[in-house]
XYZ file of C-alpha atoms in Angstrom:
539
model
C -44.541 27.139 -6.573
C -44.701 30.551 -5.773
C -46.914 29.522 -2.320
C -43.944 27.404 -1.190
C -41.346 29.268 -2.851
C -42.103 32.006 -0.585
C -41.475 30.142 2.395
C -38.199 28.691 1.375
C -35.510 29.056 4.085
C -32.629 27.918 1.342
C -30.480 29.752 -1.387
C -31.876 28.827 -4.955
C -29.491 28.498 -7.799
C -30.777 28.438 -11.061
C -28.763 26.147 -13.408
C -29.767 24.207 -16.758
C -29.629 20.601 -17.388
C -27.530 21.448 -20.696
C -24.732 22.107 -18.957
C -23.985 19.823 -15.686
C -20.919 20.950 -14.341
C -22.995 24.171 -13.357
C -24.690 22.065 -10.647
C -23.551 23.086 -6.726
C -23.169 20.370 -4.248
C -26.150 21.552 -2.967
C -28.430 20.735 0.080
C -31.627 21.103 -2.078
C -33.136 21.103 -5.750
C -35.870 22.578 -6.855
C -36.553 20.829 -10.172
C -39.618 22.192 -12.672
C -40.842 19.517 -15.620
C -43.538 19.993 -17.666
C -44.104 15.932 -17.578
C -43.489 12.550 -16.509
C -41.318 12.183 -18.824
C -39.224 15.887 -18.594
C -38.735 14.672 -15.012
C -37.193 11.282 -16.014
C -34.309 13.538 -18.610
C -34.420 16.314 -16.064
C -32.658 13.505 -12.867
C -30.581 11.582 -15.955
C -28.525 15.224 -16.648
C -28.473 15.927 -12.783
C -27.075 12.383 -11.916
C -24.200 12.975 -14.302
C -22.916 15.760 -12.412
C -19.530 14.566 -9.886
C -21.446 16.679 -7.159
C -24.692 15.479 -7.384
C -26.045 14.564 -4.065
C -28.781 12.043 -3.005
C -29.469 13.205 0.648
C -30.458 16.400 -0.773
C -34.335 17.608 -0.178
C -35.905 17.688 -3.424
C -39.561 19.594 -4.255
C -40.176 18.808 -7.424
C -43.162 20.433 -9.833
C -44.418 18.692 -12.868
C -46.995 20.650 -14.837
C -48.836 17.580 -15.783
C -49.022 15.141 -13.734
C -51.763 13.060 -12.585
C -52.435 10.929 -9.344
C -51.618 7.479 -10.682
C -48.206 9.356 -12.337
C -46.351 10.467 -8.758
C -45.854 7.043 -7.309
C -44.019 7.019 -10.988
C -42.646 9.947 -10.051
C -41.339 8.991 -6.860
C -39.843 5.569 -8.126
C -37.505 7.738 -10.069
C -35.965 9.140 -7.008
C -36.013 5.902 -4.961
C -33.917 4.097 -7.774
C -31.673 7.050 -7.529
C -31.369 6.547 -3.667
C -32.951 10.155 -3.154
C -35.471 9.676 -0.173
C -36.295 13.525 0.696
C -38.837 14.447 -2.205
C -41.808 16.111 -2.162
C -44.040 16.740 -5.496
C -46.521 19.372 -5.229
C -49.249 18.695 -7.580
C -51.790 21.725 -8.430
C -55.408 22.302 -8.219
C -57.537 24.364 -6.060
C -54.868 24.186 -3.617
C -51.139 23.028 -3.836
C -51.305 19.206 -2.555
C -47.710 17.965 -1.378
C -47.360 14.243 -2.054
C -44.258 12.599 -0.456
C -43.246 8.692 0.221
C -41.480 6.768 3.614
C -39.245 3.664 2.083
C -38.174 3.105 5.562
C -41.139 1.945 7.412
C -41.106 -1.189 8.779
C -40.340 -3.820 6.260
C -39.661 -1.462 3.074
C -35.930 -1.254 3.968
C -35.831 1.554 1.855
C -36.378 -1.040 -0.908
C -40.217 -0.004 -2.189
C -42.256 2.454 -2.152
C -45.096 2.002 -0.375
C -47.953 3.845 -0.008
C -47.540 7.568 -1.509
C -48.566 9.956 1.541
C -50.416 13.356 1.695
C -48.736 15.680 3.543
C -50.779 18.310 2.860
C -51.441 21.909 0.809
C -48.546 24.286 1.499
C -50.747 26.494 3.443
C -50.204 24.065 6.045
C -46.975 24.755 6.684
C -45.079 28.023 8.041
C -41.782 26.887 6.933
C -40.417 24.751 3.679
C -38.696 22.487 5.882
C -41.187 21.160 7.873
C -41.943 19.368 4.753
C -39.222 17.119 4.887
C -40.347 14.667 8.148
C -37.682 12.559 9.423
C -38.074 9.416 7.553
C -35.015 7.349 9.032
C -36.592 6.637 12.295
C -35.943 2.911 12.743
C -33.090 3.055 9.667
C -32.474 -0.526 8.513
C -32.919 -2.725 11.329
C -33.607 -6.084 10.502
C -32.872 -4.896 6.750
C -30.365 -6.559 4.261
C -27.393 -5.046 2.835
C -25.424 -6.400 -0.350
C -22.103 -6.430 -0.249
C -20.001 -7.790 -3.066
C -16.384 -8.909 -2.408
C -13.596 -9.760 -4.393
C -10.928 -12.126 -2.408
C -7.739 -10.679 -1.647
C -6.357 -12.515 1.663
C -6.002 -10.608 4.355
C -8.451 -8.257 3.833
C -11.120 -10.116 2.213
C -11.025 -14.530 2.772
C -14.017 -16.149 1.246
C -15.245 -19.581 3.008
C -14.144 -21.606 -0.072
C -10.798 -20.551 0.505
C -8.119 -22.877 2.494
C -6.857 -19.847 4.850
C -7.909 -20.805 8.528
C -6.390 -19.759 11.418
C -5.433 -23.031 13.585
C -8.287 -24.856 11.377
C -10.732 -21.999 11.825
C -12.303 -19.995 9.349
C -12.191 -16.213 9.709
C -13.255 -13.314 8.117
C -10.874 -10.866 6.354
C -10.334 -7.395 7.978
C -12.366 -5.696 5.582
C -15.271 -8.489 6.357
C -14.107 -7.890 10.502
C -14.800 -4.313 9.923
C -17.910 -4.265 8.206
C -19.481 -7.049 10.661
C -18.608 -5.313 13.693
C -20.674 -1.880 11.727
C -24.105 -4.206 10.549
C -23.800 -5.431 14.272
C -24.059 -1.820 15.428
C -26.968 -0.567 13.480
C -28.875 -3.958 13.650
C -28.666 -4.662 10.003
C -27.342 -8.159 8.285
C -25.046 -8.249 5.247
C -25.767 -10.472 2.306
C -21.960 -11.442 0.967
C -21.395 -11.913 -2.930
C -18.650 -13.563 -3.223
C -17.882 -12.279 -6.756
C -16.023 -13.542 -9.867
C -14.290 -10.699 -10.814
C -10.409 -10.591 -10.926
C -9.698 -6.722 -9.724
C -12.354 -4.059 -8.480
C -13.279 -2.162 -11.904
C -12.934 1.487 -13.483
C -15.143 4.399 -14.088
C -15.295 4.878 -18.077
C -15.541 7.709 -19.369
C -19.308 7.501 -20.531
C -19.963 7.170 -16.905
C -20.125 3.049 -17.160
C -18.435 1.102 -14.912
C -16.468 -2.363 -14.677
C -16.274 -5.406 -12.334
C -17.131 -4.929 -8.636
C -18.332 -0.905 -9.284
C -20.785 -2.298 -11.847
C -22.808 -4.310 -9.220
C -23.098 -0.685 -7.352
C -24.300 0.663 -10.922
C -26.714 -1.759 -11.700
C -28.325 -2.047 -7.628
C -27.361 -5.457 -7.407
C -24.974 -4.614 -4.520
C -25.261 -1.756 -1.672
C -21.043 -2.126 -1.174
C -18.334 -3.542 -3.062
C -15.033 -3.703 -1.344
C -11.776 -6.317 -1.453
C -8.314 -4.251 -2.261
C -10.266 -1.055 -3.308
C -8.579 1.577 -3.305
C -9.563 5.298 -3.633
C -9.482 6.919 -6.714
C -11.058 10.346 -8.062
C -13.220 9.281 -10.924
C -14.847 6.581 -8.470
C -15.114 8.622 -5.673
C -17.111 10.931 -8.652
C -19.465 8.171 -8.871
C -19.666 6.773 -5.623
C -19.763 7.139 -1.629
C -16.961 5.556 -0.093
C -16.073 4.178 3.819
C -12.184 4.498 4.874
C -11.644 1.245 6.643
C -8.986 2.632 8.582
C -6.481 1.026 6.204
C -3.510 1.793 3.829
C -2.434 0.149 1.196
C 1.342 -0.105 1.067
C 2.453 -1.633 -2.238
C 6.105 -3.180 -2.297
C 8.756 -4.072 -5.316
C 9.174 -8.156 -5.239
C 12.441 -9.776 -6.772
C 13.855 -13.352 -6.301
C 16.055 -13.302 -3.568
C 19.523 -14.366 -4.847
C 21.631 -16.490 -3.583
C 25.037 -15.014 -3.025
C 28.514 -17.826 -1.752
C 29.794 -16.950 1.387
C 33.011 -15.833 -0.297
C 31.730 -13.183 -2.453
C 29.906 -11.685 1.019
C 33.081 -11.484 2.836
C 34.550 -10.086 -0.270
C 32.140 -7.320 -0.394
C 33.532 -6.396 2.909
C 36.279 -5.337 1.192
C 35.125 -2.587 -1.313
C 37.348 -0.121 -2.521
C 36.127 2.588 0.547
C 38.156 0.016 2.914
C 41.036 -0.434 1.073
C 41.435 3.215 0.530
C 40.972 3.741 4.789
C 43.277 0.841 5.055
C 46.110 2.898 2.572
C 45.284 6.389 4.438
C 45.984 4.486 7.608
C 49.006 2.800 6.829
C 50.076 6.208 5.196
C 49.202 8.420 8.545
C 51.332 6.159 10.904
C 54.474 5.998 8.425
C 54.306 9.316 8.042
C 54.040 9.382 12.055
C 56.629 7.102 12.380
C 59.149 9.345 9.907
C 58.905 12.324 12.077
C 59.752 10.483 15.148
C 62.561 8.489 13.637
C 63.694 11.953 11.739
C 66.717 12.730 13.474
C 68.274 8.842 12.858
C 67.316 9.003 9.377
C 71.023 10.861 7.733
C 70.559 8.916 3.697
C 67.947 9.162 0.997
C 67.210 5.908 1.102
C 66.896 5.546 5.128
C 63.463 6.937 4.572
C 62.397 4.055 2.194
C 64.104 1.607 4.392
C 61.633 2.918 7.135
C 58.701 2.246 5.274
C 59.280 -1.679 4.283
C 60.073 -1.789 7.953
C 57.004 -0.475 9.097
C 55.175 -2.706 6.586
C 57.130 -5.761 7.904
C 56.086 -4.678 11.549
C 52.621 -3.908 10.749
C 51.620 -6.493 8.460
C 54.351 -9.466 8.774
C 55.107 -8.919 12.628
C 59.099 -8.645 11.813
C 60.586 -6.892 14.300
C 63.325 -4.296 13.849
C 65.694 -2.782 16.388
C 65.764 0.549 14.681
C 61.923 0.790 15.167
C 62.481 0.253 19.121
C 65.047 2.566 19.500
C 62.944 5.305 20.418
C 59.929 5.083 23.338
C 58.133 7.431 21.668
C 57.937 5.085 18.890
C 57.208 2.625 20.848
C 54.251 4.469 22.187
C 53.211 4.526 18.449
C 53.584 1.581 17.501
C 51.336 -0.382 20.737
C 48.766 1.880 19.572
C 48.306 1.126 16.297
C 48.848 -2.429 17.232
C 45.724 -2.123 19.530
C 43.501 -0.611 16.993
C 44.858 -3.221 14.621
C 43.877 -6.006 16.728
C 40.519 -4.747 18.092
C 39.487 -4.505 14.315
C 40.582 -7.672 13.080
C 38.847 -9.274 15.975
C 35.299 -7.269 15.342
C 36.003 -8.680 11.984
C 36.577 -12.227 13.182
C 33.709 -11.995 15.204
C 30.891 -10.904 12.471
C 32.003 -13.724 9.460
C 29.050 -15.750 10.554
C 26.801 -12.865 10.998
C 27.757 -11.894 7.060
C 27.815 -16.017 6.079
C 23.944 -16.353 7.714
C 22.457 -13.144 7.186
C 20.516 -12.225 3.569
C 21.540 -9.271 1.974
C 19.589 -8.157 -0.544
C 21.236 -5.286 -3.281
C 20.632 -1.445 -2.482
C 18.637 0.834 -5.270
C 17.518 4.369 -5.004
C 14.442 5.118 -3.536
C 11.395 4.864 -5.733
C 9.680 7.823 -4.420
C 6.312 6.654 -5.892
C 7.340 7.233 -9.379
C 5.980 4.156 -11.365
C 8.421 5.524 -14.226
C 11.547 3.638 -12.462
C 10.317 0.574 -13.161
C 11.139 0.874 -16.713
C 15.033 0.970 -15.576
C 14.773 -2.282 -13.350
C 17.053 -4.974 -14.743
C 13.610 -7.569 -14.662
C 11.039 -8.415 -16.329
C 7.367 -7.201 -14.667
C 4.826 -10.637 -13.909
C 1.662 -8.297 -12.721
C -1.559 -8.566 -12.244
C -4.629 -7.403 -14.529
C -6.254 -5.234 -11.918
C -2.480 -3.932 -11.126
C -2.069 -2.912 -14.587
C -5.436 -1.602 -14.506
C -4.884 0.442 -11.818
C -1.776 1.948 -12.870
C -2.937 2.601 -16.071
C -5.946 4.742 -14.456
C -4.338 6.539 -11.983
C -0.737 6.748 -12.489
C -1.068 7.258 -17.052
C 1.806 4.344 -16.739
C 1.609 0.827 -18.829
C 3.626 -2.011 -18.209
C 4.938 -4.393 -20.259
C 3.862 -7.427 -21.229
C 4.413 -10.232 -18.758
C 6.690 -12.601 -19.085
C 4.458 -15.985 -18.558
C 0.475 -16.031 -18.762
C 0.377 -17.090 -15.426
C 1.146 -13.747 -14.192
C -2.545 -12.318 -14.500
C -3.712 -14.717 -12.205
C -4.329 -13.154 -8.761
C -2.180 -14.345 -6.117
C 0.194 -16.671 -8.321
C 2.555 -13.353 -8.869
C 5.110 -14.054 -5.704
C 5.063 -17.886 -6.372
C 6.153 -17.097 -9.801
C 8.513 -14.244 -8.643
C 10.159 -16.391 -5.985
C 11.105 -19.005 -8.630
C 12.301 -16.912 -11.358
C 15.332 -14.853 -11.140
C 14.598 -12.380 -13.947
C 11.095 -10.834 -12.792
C 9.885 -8.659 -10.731
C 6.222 -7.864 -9.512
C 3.988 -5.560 -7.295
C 2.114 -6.389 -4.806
C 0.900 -4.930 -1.518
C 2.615 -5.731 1.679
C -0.007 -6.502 4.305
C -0.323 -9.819 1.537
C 3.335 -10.849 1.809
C 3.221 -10.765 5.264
C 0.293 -13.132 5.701
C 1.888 -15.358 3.209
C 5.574 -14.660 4.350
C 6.055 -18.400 5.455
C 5.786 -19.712 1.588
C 9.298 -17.565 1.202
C 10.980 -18.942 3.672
C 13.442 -21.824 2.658
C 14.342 -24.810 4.700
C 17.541 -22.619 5.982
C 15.106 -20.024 7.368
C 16.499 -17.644 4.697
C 13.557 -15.560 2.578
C 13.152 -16.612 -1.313
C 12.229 -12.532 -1.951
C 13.457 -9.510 -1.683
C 11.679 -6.637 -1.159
C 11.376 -2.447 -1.457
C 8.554 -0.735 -0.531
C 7.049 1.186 -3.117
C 4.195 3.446 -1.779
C 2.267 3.522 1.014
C -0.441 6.367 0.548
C -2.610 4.372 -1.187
C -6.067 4.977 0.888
C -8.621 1.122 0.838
C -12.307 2.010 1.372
C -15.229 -0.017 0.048
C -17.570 1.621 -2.504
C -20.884 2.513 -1.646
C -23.920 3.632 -3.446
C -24.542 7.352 -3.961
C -27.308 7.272 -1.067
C -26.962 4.706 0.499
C -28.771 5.908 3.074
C -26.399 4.563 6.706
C -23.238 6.337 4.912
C -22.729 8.646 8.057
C -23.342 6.313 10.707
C -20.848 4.094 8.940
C -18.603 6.287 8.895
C -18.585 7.451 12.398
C -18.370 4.103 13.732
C -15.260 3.259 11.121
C -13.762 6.454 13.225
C -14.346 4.638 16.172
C -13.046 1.233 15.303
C -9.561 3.020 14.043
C -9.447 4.881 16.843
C -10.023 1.517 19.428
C -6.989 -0.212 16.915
C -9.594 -3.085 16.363
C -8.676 -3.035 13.027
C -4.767 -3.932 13.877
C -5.461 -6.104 16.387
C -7.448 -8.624 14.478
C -5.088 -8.388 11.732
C -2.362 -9.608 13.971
C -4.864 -12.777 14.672
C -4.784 -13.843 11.025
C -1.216 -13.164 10.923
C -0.530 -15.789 13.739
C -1.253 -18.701 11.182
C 1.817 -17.529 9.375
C 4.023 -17.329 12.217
C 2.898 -20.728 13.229
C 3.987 -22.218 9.953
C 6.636 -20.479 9.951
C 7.781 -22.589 13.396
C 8.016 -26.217 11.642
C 10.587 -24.364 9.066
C 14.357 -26.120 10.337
C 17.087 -23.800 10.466
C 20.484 -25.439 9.687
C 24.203 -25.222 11.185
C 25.837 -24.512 8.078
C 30.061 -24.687 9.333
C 32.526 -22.836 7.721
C 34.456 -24.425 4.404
C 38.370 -23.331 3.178
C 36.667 -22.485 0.149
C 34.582 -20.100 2.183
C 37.584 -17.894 3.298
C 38.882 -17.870 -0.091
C 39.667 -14.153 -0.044
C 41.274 -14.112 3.111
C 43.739 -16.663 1.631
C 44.105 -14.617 -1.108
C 44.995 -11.665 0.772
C 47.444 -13.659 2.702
C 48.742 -14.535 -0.126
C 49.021 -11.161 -2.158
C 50.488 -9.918 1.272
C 53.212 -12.490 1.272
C 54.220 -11.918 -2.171
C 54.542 -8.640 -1.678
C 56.642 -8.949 1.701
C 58.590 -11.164 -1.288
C 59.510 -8.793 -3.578
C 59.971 -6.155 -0.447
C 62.609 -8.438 0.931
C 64.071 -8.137 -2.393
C 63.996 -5.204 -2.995
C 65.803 -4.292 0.222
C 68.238 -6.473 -0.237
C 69.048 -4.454 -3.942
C 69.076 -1.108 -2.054
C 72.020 -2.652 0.302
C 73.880 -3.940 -2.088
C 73.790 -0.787 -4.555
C 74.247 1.826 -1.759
C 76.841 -0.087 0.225
């Protein structure tokens, strides 16, 4: 040790195995075992530390050791995904015994043979000890990916989602292709079982896809994973140039034609209409001012002016003056020009969905306890949310709910529910919530969108870089985007054979405007009345 030590071109922190959250992310370990076994405890504490690091270089001196032990030795650090080891075995000079898992054919898979390098005397620098063993990296190798179907971004070949009777790959799929096609490597798809991606526990263990990383039955695991602390502890992960952006779904209700010209009318218009009518009287006072000698000529101006404006009596007083006059044709303009952008806009408000304004949700999960519905989400949405966001929701209203990708179906069909779901999925699907009137059967909010999707990899895995610089490159070319707007053209061309219908206009649909007509008139009534009583008492 102290041969090599002194030749060491690296910063050596000493830390004990007691206590892991001492270990550095670190470019190189030096790790000292008295045996075989002190070396197997030693990388089990090290491993448990979130900054442990695989692509490290490791020398590593057992005390006892003999020649048939360090291919044991080294299988420890190739199950472990650590390639750069050397172990320096003693004698009459310090031998340096390393492996190459990446010749041809090993894929980084086996061993091999266990290679001499050498006695450190050989060497004027530490580093030349660590050759560059990723020469060829894994062409012509197989790597294990494990999905989890969640149309768009992963479509398994059992599914019915084809494009014009095609099958195609989900993004995710598209994106990780396009990378094995780079480096020369083929993927091995799982299509997995699971029903959302799986947690980090807090012994370390892990559930659904992340367990086929933990137990090396998978080199990636992706399909509507997104990025979370305690599995980015745990694992490497690629950014697939993707966000998640999950959305609020409600049944879209149906609201008559009546009660959506109505809401035209809310009290903010009626109170414009009063300050209106209230400005030109007023107007219409000071110009008639010096006609006006009695008390009462000033109410007998204003059921005039309501007459004019309103009932389209006519009064001689009222024309007397031109500047009235002037007045009046301008009020009658704006009165007309607004009635007739009125007019013109019923069948925009008859045909067009409105769906009922709420306060932005500002990515507070809490909010949805206020919501007037009952939640129908998914296990691996309440998983998620539980993990990340310390929020539970409650229990679903049918049993069908935790089945992925029946949540919107049963949404769309039930009045009282809501769910959560992300959007990229309703807009692939968008044509199943479209009724024969071309009207959707959903409303929806968006939620959040700063949810990061990556697929896991294994702490290691030895391509992580060079998959992540061509995952730069693929965002950067909008690849990505534009094959997501191929899979979306099977939507828009079911969407096509949807019928819009010529829904006319009904009495019953003008309801309000009859009743206004009405309340109008009956008013004008008791006006007319009313005026007549003021004649006869002040006569």
């Amino acid at each position: 040790m102290r041969s090599i030590n002194s030749k060491l071109c690296y910063n050596v922190i000493l830390g004990s195995t007691r206590n892991t959250k001492f270990f550095l992310w670190s470019s190189q370990y030096t790790i000292v075992s008295q045996d075989l076994l002190g070396l197997q405890k030693i990388m089990a504490h090290i491993t448990q530390d979130e900054n442990w690091n695989p692509r490290a270089n490791f020398i590593v001196y057992v005390e006892k050791i003999t020649n048939s032990e360090i291919k044991h030795a080294l299988k420890i650090f190739l199950n472990l995904n650590a390639y750069n080891v050397i172990i320096l075995v003693t004698g009459e000079v310090t031998s340096i015994y390393t492996y190459f898992p990446f010749r041809v054919g090993l894929c980084g898979k086996t061993i091999g043979d266990v290679s001499l390098l050498g006695n450190c005397e050989n060497f004027a620098d530490a580093r030349d000890c660590f050759p560059n063993k990723f020469i060829n990296g894994l062409r012509n190798c197989t790597v294990a990916v494990v999905l989890l179907e969640a149309v768009p971004n992963i479509i398994f070949k059992s599914s019915n989602y084809t494009v014009y009777g095609e099958y195609k790959p989900g993004t995710e799929q598209y994106f990780l292709n396009e990378i094995a096609a780079k480096e020369g490597v083929t993927l091995r798809y799982i299509e997995s079982k699971e029903k959302f991606g799986g947690i980090v526990l807090p012994n370390g263990t892990t559930t659904g896809l992340l367990h086929f990383l933990e137990t090396g039955k998978a080199d990636i695991a992706t399909g509507n994973t997104r990025l979370a602390k305690n599995r980015a502890d745990v694992f490497d992960y690629l950014w697939s140039a993707n966000y998640l952006t999950y959305c609020l779904f409600t049944s879209a209700k149906r609201v008559p034609d009546w009660k959506k010209f109505y809401k035209e009318f809310d009290s903010l218009t009626w109170i414009l209409i009063l300050i209106c009518y209230a400005l030109i009287t007023v107007v219409c006072v000071f110009t008639l001012n010096p006609t006006l000698r009695k008390p009462n000529d000033y109410i007998c101006v204003f059921f005039q002016l309501y007459g004019f404006f309103f009932l389209g009596n006519s009064s001689t007083t009222l024309l007397a003056k031109k500047r009235l006059r002037i007045v009046l044709v301008c009020w009658i303009w704006l009165t007309f020009f607004l009635s007739n952008f009125y007019v013109t806009n019923l069948y925009s408000l008859a045909s067009t969905h409105t769906k009922p304004t709420v306060d932005a949700f500002e990515n507070n999960p809490n909010i949805l306890n206020e919501l007037p519905f009952k939640p129908c989400i998914s296990g691996s949405m309440r998983t998620f949310f539980r993990v990340n966001d310390n929020f539970t929701f409650p229990e679903n209203a049918f049993s069908d709910c935790f089945i992925p990708g029946k949540q919107l179906d049963i949404v769309a069909s039930n009045s009282d529910l809501y769910t959560i779901d992300t959007k990229v999925t309703y807009i692939v699907n968008e044509y199943k919530y479209i009724d024969d009137e071309g009207k959707p059967k959903l409303d929806v909010w968006e939620f959040s969108n700063d949810y990061m999707m990556v697929s896991y990899l294994t702490r290691g895995f030895p391509l992580t870089d060079k998959f992540r610089t061509h995952a730069q490159h693929i965002f950067e070319s909008g690849l990505i985007k534009r094959y997501l707007e191929t899979l979306k053209i099977r939507g828009r061309s079911l969407l096509q054979y949807n019928s819009k219908k010529f829904k006319s206009f009904q009495l019953k649909d003008l309801r309000v405007h009859f009743f206004i007509l009405g309340a109008g008139s009956s008013v004008a009534i008791i006006a007319f009345i009313f005026e007549i009583i003021i004649k006869t008492t002040f006569k």
